Each structure stands twice: as C-alpha cells, then as structure tokens.
C-alpha cells in the first residue's frame, strides 16, 4: 500500500526526514489564517491518499493550542480524503501532565487531547515519552509510547565516569530504569513535591549513593527547569561530581537554561521531539527519528498483512 506523510508547521523538517526513513512521499499542506483568526489548511494532491496510509506528523510545542487544532484538522482532512489508515505521529503531546483531577474542578486535559485525536479519525497514535503512559488507554485504537531514554543516556555516557542514573521523582523512574537496565547501569530516584497552587518544587534527599560519582538525571520534560535545578543542587550537595541531564522534551521556557547553569549542570541532552531548538553551549540534541521510523515501519507492515 502507498504511504504518504502530511506534516504540521512545528515539525516540517523532521516530517520530511521521517518520510525518507520510511520511504513515504511527503504531501505539502497549504495554510492560511482567516481574517477572524480561524485556521484553514488543505493537503495538496489529497487524491493520492485514497486507499493509502496517511501518516500525519506534528508536535505540540510550541503553540500548543494552535498545533493541537492543526493536528486534528490534518487527521480529519486525511480521513475525508479516504485514506485507508491514518497514523498520527506526535512526539510531544501537549497537556499530558494534566493526567488527573489533582484539585477538584479541574479537567483531565490529557484524556481530552488523546480522545480528540481518535475522534478526528486517527487509527494509530505514536508518541514519544508521554508524561503518563496510562493516558493512552483513552485512545480507542493502537497507541504506542516510545521511550528514548536509552539513546539519551548512551550519549551522556560520553561525558561521565562511574555514572549512576537518577530520576528526579518517582514518576520518572520507569524511563530511568529502562535506560539503566539497557545500558547495565545503577539507578535510583529522588522524592519530589510540587505545590499545586504555586508550582514550586521541593526535592528531598534519598539514600542514593552518588558521593564521588557522576550522575545522569533522566526526565521527560524540562519546562521552567525548576525540577532539574533543584535535583542537581541536591545531588551536588551530597557529593555528586558531575551532572548531565538526559531529558526527552526540552521546552526550556523563560530562564530555564540559566537556572540549570546556575545549579551546576554540566550538559543538557535533549531529543528532537519539539519544534524549537536552542543554540546554547549547555545543550545538545540527540536525533531520535530513527526510533520513530522503526516503529512506524513495523506498524505499517502489520497493517498491510
Ligand atoms: C513532572 O512531573 C515532569 O515529569 C517534569 O519533571 C516537569 O514537568 C518539569 O517541569 P519544570 O522544568 O517546570 O520543573
């Protein structure tokens, strides 16, 4: 079956690269904004999608709200063009951290995003290191969460001696364990508390034996940098030698990078999952498109059988 890529504005270069990795033709998308601010898009040569596999590739940072709507429209347009399968590849899912009602009166925004992707016509959802994999159960189809902490930690090893892998909170333990077990390293986690009203993060010491050792901190998202800065300061205060951060999605809002520098972080390794790239001596990107392409290839192969 023929396969085509249609892309969102945040991730065009990466979508083209994925297209060549999985041997899919890229269809261009025309965009415009109506005078009242509403968005319009049109897939060019959409007739090619009929009885084909449409791979909709976009990522939801930056401009989360806009790119969410754009992604839903792309999926719907592919469906309306009679694609026989629509696969949504969205490395960064916006709103994934609001995965439960923490304070009464809140929505479960992550559930809403995942259900909307399905309702707009996606048969398959492929994402990368989603904050809480459990939210994918709301996708009534095939949903895959790809971990890339192994690739990130492998890169970190180039800078480290006798390293230990540390998750800054229990929620990040699974991605830390995945990388550590794959690479034969020790791992542990810290205990984090975040004030739900102010967002302020407090990290408590643990019995982690980091004294005199290098540390790689593994997390899914760096947003304000608060979590990683607090974890780094704590680890250095209990004797860690060097801190390298391996985080999947580098949102790095506001002064996040300065915060990390001040906290004594040696290097920040990020995956190319979002639509911004920071040019800063502290930051290095690890290309994870091959991980997505391999999964995409095997899913398409299964669908064809
Ligand atoms: C939260 O539990 C996440 O896993 C990240 O640790 C968090 O989103 C990072 O946010 P920030 O950089 O603002 O502390």
PDB file of C-alpha atoms and ligand atoms in Angstrom:
ATOM      1  CA  UNK A   1       0.000   0.000   0.000  1.00  0.00           C
ATOM      2  CA  UNK A   2       1.308   3.501  -0.809  1.00  0.00           C
ATOM      3  CA  UNK A   3       2.143   5.711   2.156  1.00  0.00           C
ATOM      4  CA  UNK A   4       2.193   9.478   2.441  1.00  0.00           C
ATOM      5  CA  UNK A   5       3.339  11.942   5.059  1.00  0.00           C
ATOM      6  CA  UNK A   6       1.415  15.114   5.825  1.00  0.00           C
ATOM      7  CA  UNK A   7       3.050  17.457   8.298  1.00  0.00           C
ATOM      8  CA  UNK A   8       2.236  20.176  10.777  1.00  0.00           C
ATOM      9  CA  UNK A   9       4.051  23.511  10.916  1.00  0.00           C
ATOM     10  CA  UNK A  10       6.015  22.717  14.097  1.00  0.00           C
ATOM     11  CA  UNK A  11       7.733  19.666  12.653  1.00  0.00           C
ATOM     12  CA  UNK A  12       8.109  20.014   8.884  1.00  0.00           C
ATOM     13  CA  UNK A  13      11.845  19.238   8.614  1.00  0.00           C
ATOM     14  CA  UNK A  14      11.544  16.210  10.869  1.00  0.00           C
ATOM     15  CA  UNK A  15       8.463  15.003   8.943  1.00  0.00           C
ATOM     16  CA  UNK A  16      10.428  15.163   5.675  1.00  0.00           C
ATOM     17  CA  UNK A  17      13.267  13.239   7.280  1.00  0.00           C
ATOM     18  CA  UNK A  18      10.813  10.605   8.567  1.00  0.00           C
ATOM     19  CA  UNK A  19       9.379  10.400   5.052  1.00  0.00           C
ATOM     20  CA  UNK A  20      12.755   9.431   3.650  1.00  0.00           C
ATOM     21  CA  UNK A  21      13.398   6.979   6.508  1.00  0.00           C
ATOM     22  CA  UNK A  22      10.140   5.094   5.884  1.00  0.00           C
ATOM     23  CA  UNK A  23      10.076   5.688   2.160  1.00  0.00           C
ATOM     24  CA  UNK A  24       6.853   7.721   2.149  1.00  0.00           C
ATOM     25  CA  UNK A  25       6.105  10.609  -0.181  1.00  0.00           C
ATOM     26  CA  UNK A  26       5.520  13.945   1.529  1.00  0.00           C
ATOM     27  CA  UNK A  27       2.380  15.863   0.546  1.00  0.00           C
ATOM     28  CA  UNK A  28       2.596  19.608   1.065  1.00  0.00           C
ATOM     29  CA  UNK A  29      -0.005  21.384   3.151  1.00  0.00           C
ATOM     30  CA  UNK A  30      -1.305  24.884   2.423  1.00  0.00           C
ATOM     31  CA  UNK A  31      -2.091  27.034   5.439  1.00  0.00           C
ATOM     32  CA  UNK A  32      -3.840  30.318   5.944  1.00  0.00           C
ATOM     33  CA  UNK A  33      -5.467  32.234   8.746  1.00  0.00           C
ATOM     34  CA  UNK A  34      -8.891  33.745   8.116  1.00  0.00           C
ATOM     35  CA  UNK A  35      -9.393  37.439   8.954  1.00  0.00           C
ATOM     36  CA  UNK A  36     -11.255  36.444  12.132  1.00  0.00           C
ATOM     37  CA  UNK A  37      -8.279  34.377  13.321  1.00  0.00           C
ATOM     38  CA  UNK A  38      -9.550  30.904  12.403  1.00  0.00           C
ATOM     39  CA  UNK A  39      -7.179  28.479  10.761  1.00  0.00           C
ATOM     40  CA  UNK A  40      -7.540  26.904   7.304  1.00  0.00           C
ATOM     41  CA  UNK A  41      -5.475  24.136   5.776  1.00  0.00           C
ATOM     42  CA  UNK A  42      -5.562  21.965   2.704  1.00  0.00           C
ATOM     43  CA  UNK A  43      -3.476  18.892   1.836  1.00  0.00           C
ATOM     44  CA  UNK A  44      -2.217  19.252  -1.729  1.00  0.00           C
ATOM     45  CA  UNK A  45      -2.790  16.288  -4.056  1.00  0.00           C
ATOM     46  CA  UNK A  46      -5.010  14.755  -1.379  1.00  0.00           C
ATOM     47  CA  UNK A  47      -6.485  12.408  -4.025  1.00  0.00           C
ATOM     48  CA  UNK A  48      -3.293  10.337  -3.606  1.00  0.00           C
ATOM     49  CA  UNK A  49      -4.402   9.451  -0.068  1.00  0.00           C
ATOM     50  CA  UNK A  50      -7.361   7.408  -1.274  1.00  0.00           C
ATOM     51  CA  UNK A  51      -6.812   3.761  -0.188  1.00  0.00           C
ATOM     52  CA  UNK A  52      -3.361   4.678   1.112  1.00  0.00           C
ATOM     53  CA  UNK A  53      -1.721   5.055   4.511  1.00  0.00           C
ATOM     54  CA  UNK A  54      -1.674   8.676   5.687  1.00  0.00           C
ATOM     55  CA  UNK A  55       0.977   9.478   8.289  1.00  0.00           C
ATOM     56  CA  UNK A  56       0.170  12.769   9.998  1.00  0.00           C
ATOM     57  CA  UNK A  57       3.311  14.136  11.649  1.00  0.00           C
ATOM     58  CA  UNK A  58       3.252  17.080  14.043  1.00  0.00           C
ATOM     59  CA  UNK A  59       4.429  18.007  17.501  1.00  0.00           C
ATOM     60  CA  UNK A  60       2.521  20.073  20.044  1.00  0.00           C
ATOM     61  CA  UNK A  61       5.171  22.504  21.304  1.00  0.00           C
ATOM     62  CA  UNK A  62       5.426  25.438  20.829  1.00  0.00           C
ATOM     63  CA  UNK A  63       1.969  26.995  20.302  1.00  0.00           C
ATOM     64  CA  UNK A  64       0.229  24.055  21.937  1.00  0.00           C
ATOM     65  CA  UNK A  65      -3.354  25.177  21.318  1.00  0.00           C
ATOM     66  CA  UNK A  66      -2.787  26.067  17.698  1.00  0.00           C
ATOM     67  CA  UNK A  67      -0.848  22.925  16.896  1.00  0.00           C
ATOM     68  CA  UNK A  68      -3.478  20.762  18.605  1.00  0.00           C
ATOM     69  CA  UNK A  69      -6.192  22.216  16.354  1.00  0.00           C
ATOM     70  CA  UNK A  70      -3.915  21.965  13.322  1.00  0.00           C
ATOM     71  CA  UNK A  71      -3.205  18.291  14.072  1.00  0.00           C
ATOM     72  CA  UNK A  72      -6.907  17.474  14.460  1.00  0.00           C
ATOM     73  CA  UNK A  73      -7.611  19.212  11.138  1.00  0.00           C
ATOM     74  CA  UNK A  74      -4.820  17.321   9.355  1.00  0.00           C
ATOM     75  CA  UNK A  75      -6.098  13.971  10.637  1.00  0.00           C
ATOM     76  CA  UNK A  76      -9.645  14.843   9.660  1.00  0.00           C
ATOM     77  CA  UNK A  77      -8.544  16.022   6.202  1.00  0.00           C
ATOM     78  CA  UNK A  78      -6.656  12.751   5.613  1.00  0.00           C
ATOM     79  CA  UNK A  79      -9.733  10.768   6.693  1.00  0.00           C
ATOM     80  CA  UNK A  80     -12.012  12.812   4.439  1.00  0.00           C
ATOM     81  CA  UNK A  81      -9.610  12.126   1.562  1.00  0.00           C
ATOM     82  CA  UNK A  82     -10.396   8.403   2.056  1.00  0.00           C
ATOM     83  CA  UNK A  83      -7.060   7.269   3.471  1.00  0.00           C
ATOM     84  CA  UNK A  84      -7.485   3.652   4.448  1.00  0.00           C
ATOM     85  CA  UNK A  85      -5.353   4.113   7.606  1.00  0.00           C
ATOM     86  CA  UNK A  86      -4.448   7.284   9.410  1.00  0.00           C
ATOM     87  CA  UNK A  87      -1.392   7.128  11.661  1.00  0.00           C
ATOM     88  CA  UNK A  88      -0.749  10.137  13.887  1.00  0.00           C
ATOM     89  CA  UNK A  89       2.898  10.611  14.864  1.00  0.00           C
ATOM     90  CA  UNK A  90       3.053  13.206  17.622  1.00  0.00           C
ATOM     91  CA  UNK A  91       6.334  13.057  19.534  1.00  0.00           C
ATOM     92  CA  UNK A  92       5.236  15.653  22.100  1.00  0.00           C
ATOM     93  CA  UNK A  93       1.639  15.547  23.301  1.00  0.00           C
ATOM     94  CA  UNK A  94       0.524  18.815  24.844  1.00  0.00           C
ATOM     95  CA  UNK A  95      -1.397  18.808  28.127  1.00  0.00           C
ATOM     96  CA  UNK A  96      -0.077  15.353  29.012  1.00  0.00           C
ATOM     97  CA  UNK A  97       0.848  16.427  32.546  1.00  0.00           C
ATOM     98  CA  UNK A  98      -2.765  17.229  33.457  1.00  0.00           C
ATOM     99  CA  UNK A  99      -3.448  13.498  33.562  1.00  0.00           C
ATOM    100  CA  UNK A 100      -5.817  13.502  36.515  1.00  0.00           C
ATOM    101  CA  UNK A 101      -8.003  15.762  38.602  1.00  0.00           C
ATOM    102  CA  UNK A 102      -5.434  16.993  41.132  1.00  0.00           C
ATOM    103  CA  UNK A 103      -7.687  19.706  42.609  1.00  0.00           C
ATOM    104  CA  UNK A 104     -11.455  19.441  42.362  1.00  0.00           C
ATOM    105  CA  UNK A 105     -12.911  21.341  39.430  1.00  0.00           C
ATOM    106  CA  UNK A 106     -10.008  20.594  37.089  1.00  0.00           C
ATOM    107  CA  UNK A 107     -10.396  18.785  33.740  1.00  0.00           C
ATOM    108  CA  UNK A 108      -8.306  15.766  32.695  1.00  0.00           C
ATOM    109  CA  UNK A 109      -6.822  17.624  29.743  1.00  0.00           C
ATOM    110  CA  UNK A 110      -4.597  14.722  28.666  1.00  0.00           C
ATOM    111  CA  UNK A 111      -7.656  12.488  28.241  1.00  0.00           C
ATOM    112  CA  UNK A 112      -9.329  15.173  26.154  1.00  0.00           C
ATOM    113  CA  UNK A 113      -6.346  15.502  23.802  1.00  0.00           C
ATOM    114  CA  UNK A 114      -5.986  11.749  23.277  1.00  0.00           C
ATOM    115  CA  UNK A 115      -9.734  11.247  22.714  1.00  0.00           C
ATOM    116  CA  UNK A 116      -9.866  14.154  20.248  1.00  0.00           C
ATOM    117  CA  UNK A 117      -7.088  12.623  18.161  1.00  0.00           C
ATOM    118  CA  UNK A 118      -9.082   9.405  17.937  1.00  0.00           C
ATOM    119  CA  UNK A 119     -12.373  11.190  17.259  1.00  0.00           C
ATOM    120  CA  UNK A 120     -10.876  13.218  14.435  1.00  0.00           C
ATOM    121  CA  UNK A 121     -10.004   9.964  12.676  1.00  0.00           C
ATOM    122  CA  UNK A 122      -6.602   8.619  13.767  1.00  0.00           C
ATOM    123  CA  UNK A 123      -6.427   4.794  13.805  1.00  0.00           C
ATOM    124  CA  UNK A 124      -2.965   4.692  15.361  1.00  0.00           C
ATOM    125  CA  UNK A 125      -1.174   7.100  17.672  1.00  0.00           C
ATOM    126  CA  UNK A 126       2.597   7.061  18.059  1.00  0.00           C
ATOM    127  CA  UNK A 127       4.093   9.370  20.658  1.00  0.00           C
ATOM    128  CA  UNK A 128       7.395   9.695  22.485  1.00  0.00           C
ATOM    129  CA  UNK A 129       7.918   9.501  26.234  1.00  0.00           C
ATOM    130  CA  UNK A 130       4.465  10.749  27.181  1.00  0.00           C
ATOM    131  CA  UNK A 131       4.366  12.023  30.767  1.00  0.00           C
ATOM    132  CA  UNK A 132       1.975   9.321  31.901  1.00  0.00           C
ATOM    133  CA  UNK A 133       1.592   6.327  29.536  1.00  0.00           C
ATOM    134  CA  UNK A 134      -1.717   5.425  31.244  1.00  0.00           C
ATOM    135  CA  UNK A 135      -3.461   8.280  29.404  1.00  0.00           C
ATOM    136  CA  UNK A 136      -3.012   6.387  26.143  1.00  0.00           C
ATOM    137  CA  UNK A 137      -5.684   3.952  27.363  1.00  0.00           C
ATOM    138  CA  UNK A 138      -8.157   6.687  26.401  1.00  0.00           C
ATOM    139  CA  UNK A 139      -7.185   6.180  22.750  1.00  0.00           C
ATOM    140  CA  UNK A 140      -9.581   3.568  21.448  1.00  0.00           C
ATOM    141  CA  UNK A 141      -7.139   2.191  18.849  1.00  0.00           C
ATOM    142  CA  UNK A 142      -3.431   1.320  18.695  1.00  0.00           C
ATOM    143  CA  UNK A 143      -1.410   3.742  20.818  1.00  0.00           C
ATOM    144  CA  UNK A 144       2.342   3.431  21.214  1.00  0.00           C
ATOM    145  CA  UNK A 145       4.654   5.262  23.602  1.00  0.00           C
ATOM    146  CA  UNK A 146       8.307   5.159  22.543  1.00  0.00           C
ATOM    147  CA  UNK A 147      10.970   5.566  25.227  1.00  0.00           C
ATOM    148  CA  UNK A 148      14.184   7.247  24.116  1.00  0.00           C
ATOM    149  CA  UNK A 149      15.968   7.497  27.480  1.00  0.00           C
ATOM    150  CA  UNK A 150      18.381   4.758  26.371  1.00  0.00           C
ATOM    151  CA  UNK A 151      19.562   6.863  23.410  1.00  0.00           C
ATOM    152  CA  UNK A 152      19.891   9.961  25.607  1.00  0.00           C
ATOM    153  CA  UNK A 153      21.760   8.213  28.432  1.00  0.00           C
ATOM    154  CA  UNK A 154      24.048   6.474  25.932  1.00  0.00           C
ATOM    155  CA  UNK A 155      25.074   9.925  24.692  1.00  0.00           C
ATOM    156  CA  UNK A 156      25.514  11.124  28.298  1.00  0.00           C
ATOM    157  CA  UNK A 157      27.999   8.301  28.944  1.00  0.00           C
ATOM    158  CA  UNK A 158      30.458  10.117  26.658  1.00  0.00           C
ATOM    159  CA  UNK A 159      30.822  12.731  29.424  1.00  0.00           C
ATOM    160  CA  UNK A 160      30.650  10.581  32.540  1.00  0.00           C
ATOM    161  CA  UNK A 161      32.740   8.226  34.669  1.00  0.00           C
ATOM    162  CA  UNK A 162      31.248   5.620  37.012  1.00  0.00           C
ATOM    163  CA  UNK A 163      27.759   7.093  36.474  1.00  0.00           C
ATOM    164  CA  UNK A 164      24.527   6.444  38.285  1.00  0.00           C
ATOM    165  CA  UNK A 165      21.146   7.164  36.654  1.00  0.00           C
ATOM    166  CA  UNK A 166      18.802   9.236  38.829  1.00  0.00           C
ATOM    167  CA  UNK A 167      15.117  10.039  38.265  1.00  0.00           C
ATOM    168  CA  UNK A 168      14.166  13.382  39.889  1.00  0.00           C
ATOM    169  CA  UNK A 169      10.864  11.892  41.087  1.00  0.00           C
ATOM    170  CA  UNK A 170       9.106   8.549  41.271  1.00  0.00           C
ATOM    171  CA  UNK A 171       7.132   9.331  38.092  1.00  0.00           C
ATOM    172  CA  UNK A 172      10.351   9.385  36.065  1.00  0.00           C
ATOM    173  CA  UNK A 173      11.591   6.100  37.499  1.00  0.00           C
ATOM    174  CA  UNK A 174      10.360   3.929  34.620  1.00  0.00           C
ATOM    175  CA  UNK A 175      12.271   5.879  31.962  1.00  0.00           C
ATOM    176  CA  UNK A 176      15.380   5.915  34.188  1.00  0.00           C
ATOM    177  CA  UNK A 177      15.087   2.168  34.798  1.00  0.00           C
ATOM    178  CA  UNK A 178      14.613   1.497  31.070  1.00  0.00           C
ATOM    179  CA  UNK A 179      17.821   3.320  30.176  1.00  0.00           C
ATOM    180  CA  UNK A 180      19.826   1.958  33.125  1.00  0.00           C
ATOM    181  CA  UNK A 181      18.836  -1.667  32.575  1.00  0.00           C
ATOM    182  CA  UNK A 182      19.560  -1.454  28.857  1.00  0.00           C
ATOM    183  CA  UNK A 183      22.984   0.003  29.484  1.00  0.00           C
ATOM    184  CA  UNK A 184      23.892  -2.003  32.612  1.00  0.00           C
ATOM    185  CA  UNK A 185      23.923   0.992  34.989  1.00  0.00           C
ATOM    186  CA  UNK A 186      22.702   1.536  38.548  1.00  0.00           C
ATOM    187  CA  UNK A 187      19.627   3.707  39.041  1.00  0.00           C
ATOM    188  CA  UNK A 188      17.591   5.348  41.780  1.00  0.00           C
ATOM    189  CA  UNK A 189      15.076   8.158  42.252  1.00  0.00           C
ATOM    190  CA  UNK A 190      14.554  11.255  44.390  1.00  0.00           C
ATOM    191  CA  UNK A 191      11.393  12.362  46.167  1.00  0.00           C
ATOM    192  CA  UNK A 192       9.728  15.462  44.725  1.00  0.00           C
ATOM    193  CA  UNK A 193       6.864  17.596  45.997  1.00  0.00           C
ATOM    194  CA  UNK A 194       5.271  20.270  43.827  1.00  0.00           C
ATOM    195  CA  UNK A 195       2.893  22.824  45.297  1.00  0.00           C
ATOM    196  CA  UNK A 196      -0.147  22.519  43.032  1.00  0.00           C
ATOM    197  CA  UNK A 197      -1.070  26.191  43.501  1.00  0.00           C
ATOM    198  CA  UNK A 198       2.356  27.871  43.152  1.00  0.00           C
ATOM    199  CA  UNK A 199       4.164  25.233  41.075  1.00  0.00           C
ATOM    200  CA  UNK A 200       7.190  25.463  43.431  1.00  0.00           C
ATOM    201  CA  UNK A 201       9.217  22.260  43.536  1.00  0.00           C
ATOM    202  CA  UNK A 202      10.929  20.805  46.628  1.00  0.00           C
ATOM    203  CA  UNK A 203      13.163  17.772  46.320  1.00  0.00           C
ATOM    204  CA  UNK A 204      14.126  15.661  49.298  1.00  0.00           C
ATOM    205  CA  UNK A 205      17.357  13.751  49.731  1.00  0.00           C
ATOM    206  CA  UNK A 206      17.336   9.986  49.377  1.00  0.00           C
ATOM    207  CA  UNK A 207      19.824   7.345  50.264  1.00  0.00           C
ATOM    208  CA  UNK A 208      21.128   7.387  46.669  1.00  0.00           C
ATOM    209  CA  UNK A 209      24.867   6.658  46.743  1.00  0.00           C
ATOM    210  CA  UNK A 210      26.083   9.470  44.491  1.00  0.00           C
ATOM    211  CA  UNK A 211      29.074  10.566  46.553  1.00  0.00           C
ATOM    212  CA  UNK A 212      32.115  10.917  44.300  1.00  0.00           C
ATOM    213  CA  UNK A 213      30.156   9.689  41.293  1.00  0.00           C
ATOM    214  CA  UNK A 214      28.900  11.256  38.093  1.00  0.00           C
ATOM    215  CA  UNK A 215      25.132  11.434  37.716  1.00  0.00           C
ATOM    216  CA  UNK A 216      22.818  11.396  34.750  1.00  0.00           C
ATOM    217  CA  UNK A 217      19.374  12.767  35.642  1.00  0.00           C
ATOM    218  CA  UNK A 218      16.631  11.334  33.436  1.00  0.00           C
ATOM    219  CA  UNK A 219      13.300  13.119  32.983  1.00  0.00           C
ATOM    220  CA  UNK A 220      10.574  13.518  30.364  1.00  0.00           C
ATOM    221  CA  UNK A 221      10.167  17.301  30.220  1.00  0.00           C
ATOM    222  CA  UNK A 222      12.198  20.349  31.145  1.00  0.00           C
ATOM    223  CA  UNK A 223       9.797  23.268  31.252  1.00  0.00           C
ATOM    224  CA  UNK A 224      10.876  26.001  33.714  1.00  0.00           C
ATOM    225  CA  UNK A 225      13.906  23.963  34.749  1.00  0.00           C
ATOM    226  CA  UNK A 226      12.798  24.014  38.419  1.00  0.00           C
ATOM    227  CA  UNK A 227      12.747  20.237  38.858  1.00  0.00           C
ATOM    228  CA  UNK A 228      16.166  19.601  37.329  1.00  0.00           C
ATOM    229  CA  UNK A 229      17.760  22.619  39.041  1.00  0.00           C
ATOM    230  CA  UNK A 230      16.541  21.506  42.472  1.00  0.00           C
ATOM    231  CA  UNK A 231      17.568  17.891  41.856  1.00  0.00           C
ATOM    232  CA  UNK A 232      21.022  18.968  40.626  1.00  0.00           C
ATOM    233  CA  UNK A 233      21.685  21.235  43.601  1.00  0.00           C
ATOM    234  CA  UNK A 234      20.666  18.489  45.986  1.00  0.00           C
ATOM    235  CA  UNK A 235      22.807  15.829  44.273  1.00  0.00           C
ATOM    236  CA  UNK A 236      25.863  18.114  44.177  1.00  0.00           C
ATOM    237  CA  UNK A 237      25.343  18.956  47.865  1.00  0.00           C
ATOM    238  CA  UNK A 238      25.516  15.270  48.772  1.00  0.00           C
ATOM    239  CA  UNK A 239      28.719  14.708  46.857  1.00  0.00           C
ATOM    240  CA  UNK A 240      27.863  14.066  43.176  1.00  0.00           C
ATOM    241  CA  UNK A 241      30.823  15.012  40.925  1.00  0.00           C
ATOM    242  CA  UNK A 242      29.272  15.967  37.621  1.00  0.00           C
ATOM    243  CA  UNK A 243      25.635  16.237  36.481  1.00  0.00           C
ATOM    244  CA  UNK A 244      24.498  15.554  32.953  1.00  0.00           C
ATOM    245  CA  UNK A 245      20.768  15.802  32.225  1.00  0.00           C
ATOM    246  CA  UNK A 246      19.071  13.477  29.743  1.00  0.00           C
ATOM    247  CA  UNK A 247      15.553  14.792  29.159  1.00  0.00           C
ATOM    248  CA  UNK A 248      13.285  13.975  26.252  1.00  0.00           C
ATOM    249  CA  UNK A 249      11.319  17.159  25.620  1.00  0.00           C
ATOM    250  CA  UNK A 250      13.207  20.436  26.030  1.00  0.00           C
ATOM    251  CA  UNK A 251      10.591  23.163  26.315  1.00  0.00           C
ATOM    252  CA  UNK A 252      13.052  25.323  28.281  1.00  0.00           C
ATOM    253  CA  UNK A 253      10.723  28.220  28.904  1.00  0.00           C
ATOM    254  CA  UNK A 254      11.867  31.616  30.251  1.00  0.00           C
ATOM    255  CA  UNK A 255      15.186  31.459  32.055  1.00  0.00           C
ATOM    256  CA  UNK A 256      15.249  27.650  32.353  1.00  0.00           C
ATOM    257  CA  UNK A 257      18.729  27.322  30.858  1.00  0.00           C
ATOM    258  CA  UNK A 258      20.243  29.918  33.203  1.00  0.00           C
ATOM    259  CA  UNK A 259      18.618  28.161  36.131  1.00  0.00           C
ATOM    260  CA  UNK A 260      20.262  24.895  35.083  1.00  0.00           C
ATOM    261  CA  UNK A 261      23.639  26.576  34.556  1.00  0.00           C
ATOM    262  CA  UNK A 262      23.455  28.192  37.986  1.00  0.00           C
ATOM    263  CA  UNK A 263      22.518  24.871  39.560  1.00  0.00           C
ATOM    264  CA  UNK A 264      25.823  23.433  38.265  1.00  0.00           C
ATOM    265  CA  UNK A 265      24.563  21.234  35.411  1.00  0.00           C
ATOM    266  CA  UNK A 266      27.413  20.252  33.073  1.00  0.00           C
ATOM    267  CA  UNK A 267      25.386  19.389  29.961  1.00  0.00           C
ATOM    268  CA  UNK A 268      21.714  19.009  28.917  1.00  0.00           C
ATOM    269  CA  UNK A 269      20.919  16.333  26.344  1.00  0.00           C
ATOM    270  CA  UNK A 270      17.532  16.589  24.645  1.00  0.00           C
ATOM    271  CA  UNK A 271      15.693  14.587  21.993  1.00  0.00           C
ATOM    272  CA  UNK A 272      14.485  16.359  18.829  1.00  0.00           C
ATOM    273  CA  UNK A 273      10.818  15.926  19.742  1.00  0.00           C
ATOM    274  CA  UNK A 274       9.628  19.544  19.865  1.00  0.00           C
ATOM    275  CA  UNK A 275       9.543  22.327  17.309  1.00  0.00           C
ATOM    276  CA  UNK A 276      12.232  24.515  18.905  1.00  0.00           C
ATOM    277  CA  UNK A 277      15.985  24.031  19.092  1.00  0.00           C
ATOM    278  CA  UNK A 278      18.102  26.088  21.477  1.00  0.00           C
ATOM    279  CA  UNK A 279      21.582  27.088  20.417  1.00  0.00           C
ATOM    280  CA  UNK A 280      23.451  27.152  23.697  1.00  0.00           C
ATOM    281  CA  UNK A 281      26.748  25.558  24.741  1.00  0.00           C
ATOM    282  CA  UNK A 282      24.920  23.729  27.553  1.00  0.00           C
ATOM    283  CA  UNK A 283      22.512  21.978  25.185  1.00  0.00           C
ATOM    284  CA  UNK A 284      22.988  19.093  22.788  1.00  0.00           C
ATOM    285  CA  UNK A 285      20.315  17.319  20.732  1.00  0.00           C
ATOM    286  CA  UNK A 286      20.072  13.591  20.130  1.00  0.00           C
ATOM    287  CA  UNK A 287      18.278  12.579  16.937  1.00  0.00           C
ATOM    288  CA  UNK A 288      15.578  10.028  17.764  1.00  0.00           C
ATOM    289  CA  UNK A 289      13.757   9.984  14.408  1.00  0.00           C
ATOM    290  CA  UNK A 290      15.216   6.545  13.664  1.00  0.00           C
ATOM    291  CA  UNK A 291      13.386   5.156  16.757  1.00  0.00           C
ATOM    292  CA  UNK A 292      10.096   6.581  15.436  1.00  0.00           C
ATOM    293  CA  UNK A 293      10.781   5.366  11.888  1.00  0.00           C
ATOM    294  CA  UNK A 294      11.484   1.795  13.044  1.00  0.00           C
ATOM    295  CA  UNK A 295       8.201   1.623  14.962  1.00  0.00           C
ATOM    296  CA  UNK A 296       6.283   3.286  12.139  1.00  0.00           C
ATOM    297  CA  UNK A 297       7.732   0.805   9.650  1.00  0.00           C
ATOM    298  CA  UNK A 298       6.745  -2.210  11.737  1.00  0.00           C
ATOM    299  CA  UNK A 299       3.215  -0.884  12.376  1.00  0.00           C
ATOM    300  CA  UNK A 300       2.654  -0.219   8.657  1.00  0.00           C
ATOM    301  CA  UNK A 301       3.952  -3.694   7.822  1.00  0.00           C
ATOM    302  CA  UNK A 302       1.493  -5.273  10.322  1.00  0.00           C
ATOM    303  CA  UNK A 303      -1.414  -3.213   8.984  1.00  0.00           C
ATOM    304  CA  UNK A 304      -0.672  -4.414   5.470  1.00  0.00           C
ATOM    305  CA  UNK A 305      -0.875  -8.107   6.426  1.00  0.00           C
TER     306      UNK A 305
HETATM  307  C1  LIG B   1       6.706  16.463  36.042  1.00  0.00           C
HETATM  308  O1  LIG B   1       6.448  15.574  36.861  1.00  0.00           O
HETATM  309  C2  LIG B   1       7.564  16.234  34.852  1.00  0.00           C
HETATM  310  O2  LIG B   1       7.996  14.912  34.780  1.00  0.00           O
HETATM  311  C3  LIG B   1       8.757  17.178  34.800  1.00  0.00           C
HETATM  312  O3  LIG B   1       9.635  16.879  35.865  1.00  0.00           O
HETATM  313  C4  LIG B   1       8.284  18.601  34.934  1.00  0.00           C
HETATM  314  O4  LIG B   1       7.244  18.855  34.026  1.00  0.00           O
HETATM  315  C5  LIG B   1       9.400  19.570  34.682  1.00  0.00           C
HETATM  316  O5  LIG B   1       8.897  20.876  34.817  1.00  0.00           O
HETATM  317  P1  LIG B   1       9.829  22.031  35.315  1.00  0.00           P
HETATM  318  O6  LIG B   1      11.034  22.054  34.419  1.00  0.00           O
HETATM  319  O7  LIG B   1       8.985  23.273  35.167  1.00  0.00           O
HETATM  320  O8  LIG B   1      10.175  21.751  36.740  1.00  0.00           O
END
